């Protein structure tokens, strides 16, 4: 038989039918790189099977993609036998009809963790022996060298050098350190709860071992050589446990099973002007905080975290918080949901502890306050009319509805003198205030003048109630700051609704509808929203006893935005 054009002797029984040669399937111990060239002999007789002598001309060690490799160079293809022996661990390769042709035959010292050294010797006249001394028994494959070079490549499994459990700054992880591009297979199993990580084509460079773990949700980590080619890491847990598998690009031999942080619970403390919520964690996890207006819910999602205990609910009902729920929202996200009767704002607080997430939720000074909001004019009384035909009664109703919604969100009880396009007399407006023992009265109007040029906002008060001036000043400041119109100041004026109301009261002239530019502003929903917010901040500052910082509010749509007078402008 010819292999690579050379006559080669086969020590096997074959059957020949003409030019067809049948070779038994058991013929697997002889390596023929490049395939078999089967042809008649030159003298026309059956095929000559010749076994050419082989010389071993070189041996070297290399690390390729995390695998220890022993490369054996020969002068021809070769027949070999292998044996993986114990005490001491070693791989023996006998090459038949071969001689060692190397002048230097000293052992090659490796000590890479798996391969200790490589020895070579002429075992007998026809057998060259290569012995690879190992630190422990390991899986391997042997293949022929590719290309034009003859010989063998012995390739061992990738190595698992270490497995450790770490808790760094409150974040727990199992780290697997090995060689090459490790590709884990992960299973989550029940009864008992455990996470199984199998590393294929890998050898553990240790005896099986167990890592005891002091963790609320992890019992221990077990490491073993599950089969000759699979290293198995088992994380015994105390229930379901979320995790991420992280392969570090700059360290291809490292895999991190990241369990993240623990969320241990929530503490709540009620103060005069706020309620503080402190979330206890084991580190400094990332989080997102948002308020869901339609649910009156402040939501804190804590990332890369696991709840230490089962979900809990704390009932508070202190006038700021109704209750707090803490749940494992997703495998890696703990959610703290704070149910509120209203929402005025919150701020994160640095407690000086990196393992705490603290929020102060503002107690509303408007809670349970009765506030009468009066949209000026209405019904048969259109109020002032702008150059383009915009009627005051529709503008004031829209702004008043927006203002009422903001006040309600802050916990106030709001009474409207009208909630649609109807006429209400001045005495009836004032009667609503006095009959309900209101805490405050605000009447919403827009200004007008025979001249088209006057512009800006002004707020009127009457000094029969001492606090009315302070209210008017604060409302005027908030209105100008939010709407950015000309400041015409707060002014004392005896108007019926201000004189007859027995509570702090003001009448707001938002802008001049007679001024074409300001009429255009009044047609815009965003401007009307800003006007409502400005009045709202003034009222809030009045009850808090000090100016309140401006924060961004979402657009609040009136409950009845579809009234005809503004439909064409919205």
Short mmCIF file of N, CA, C and O in Angstrom, two decimals, residues 398 401-402 405 525 528-529 554-561 570:
data_model
loop_
_atom_site.label_atom_id
_atom_site.label_comp_id
_atom_site.label_asym_id
_atom_site.label_seq_id
_atom_site.Cartn_x
_atom_site.Cartn_y
_atom_site.Cartn_z
N UNK A 398 -59.35 75.86 31.83
CA UNK A 398 -58.26 74.92 31.56
C UNK A 398 -57.16 75.04 32.61
O UNK A 398 -56.69 74.03 33.15
N UNK A 401 -58.35 73.68 36.03
CA UNK A 401 -58.40 72.22 36.10
C UNK A 401 -56.99 71.63 36.25
O UNK A 401 -56.78 70.66 36.99
N UNK A 402 -56.04 72.21 35.55
CA UNK A 402 -54.65 71.75 35.69
C UNK A 402 -54.15 72.01 37.12
O UNK A 402 -53.49 71.16 37.73
N UNK A 405 -55.64 69.56 39.61
CA UNK A 405 -55.02 68.24 39.54
C UNK A 405 -53.68 68.22 40.28
O UNK A 405 -53.37 67.28 41.02
N UNK A 525 -51.13 74.62 25.18
CA UNK A 525 -51.29 73.81 26.41
C UNK A 525 -50.07 73.86 27.32
O UNK A 525 -50.22 73.86 28.54
N UNK A 528 -50.20 77.04 29.38
CA UNK A 528 -51.23 76.96 30.42
C UNK A 528 -50.79 76.02 31.55
O UNK A 528 -51.09 76.26 32.72
N UNK A 529 -50.05 74.97 31.18
CA UNK A 529 -49.50 74.07 32.21
C UNK A 529 -48.49 74.81 33.08
O UNK A 529 -48.49 74.68 34.31
N UNK A 554 -44.43 66.57 35.41
CA UNK A 554 -44.99 66.08 34.16
C UNK A 554 -46.22 66.90 33.79
O UNK A 554 -46.91 67.45 34.64
N UNK A 555 -46.49 66.97 32.48
CA UNK A 555 -47.68 67.67 32.01
C UNK A 555 -48.93 67.02 32.61
O UNK A 555 -49.12 65.82 32.51
N UNK A 556 -49.74 67.81 33.28
CA UNK A 556 -50.98 67.31 33.87
C UNK A 556 -52.14 67.77 33.01
O UNK A 556 -52.38 68.97 32.85
N UNK A 557 -52.84 66.83 32.42
CA UNK A 557 -53.98 67.17 31.59
C UNK A 557 -55.23 67.32 32.45
O UNK A 557 -55.47 66.51 33.34
N UNK A 558 -56.04 68.35 32.20
CA UNK A 558 -57.30 68.46 32.93
C UNK A 558 -58.19 67.26 32.66
O UNK A 558 -58.08 66.60 31.63
N UNK A 559 -59.06 66.97 33.61
CA UNK A 559 -59.98 65.86 33.43
C UNK A 559 -60.98 66.12 32.31
O UNK A 559 -61.57 65.21 31.77
N UNK A 560 -61.18 67.39 31.96
CA UNK A 560 -62.20 67.74 30.96
C UNK A 560 -61.58 68.67 29.92
O UNK A 560 -61.98 69.81 29.77
N UNK A 561 -60.55 68.18 29.24
CA UNK A 561 -59.82 69.03 28.30
C UNK A 561 -60.61 69.29 27.02
O UNK A 561 -60.27 70.17 26.25
N UNK A 570 -55.85 73.10 20.92
CA UNK A 570 -55.08 72.07 21.63
C UNK A 570 -54.51 71.05 20.65
O UNK A 570 -55.00 70.86 19.58
#
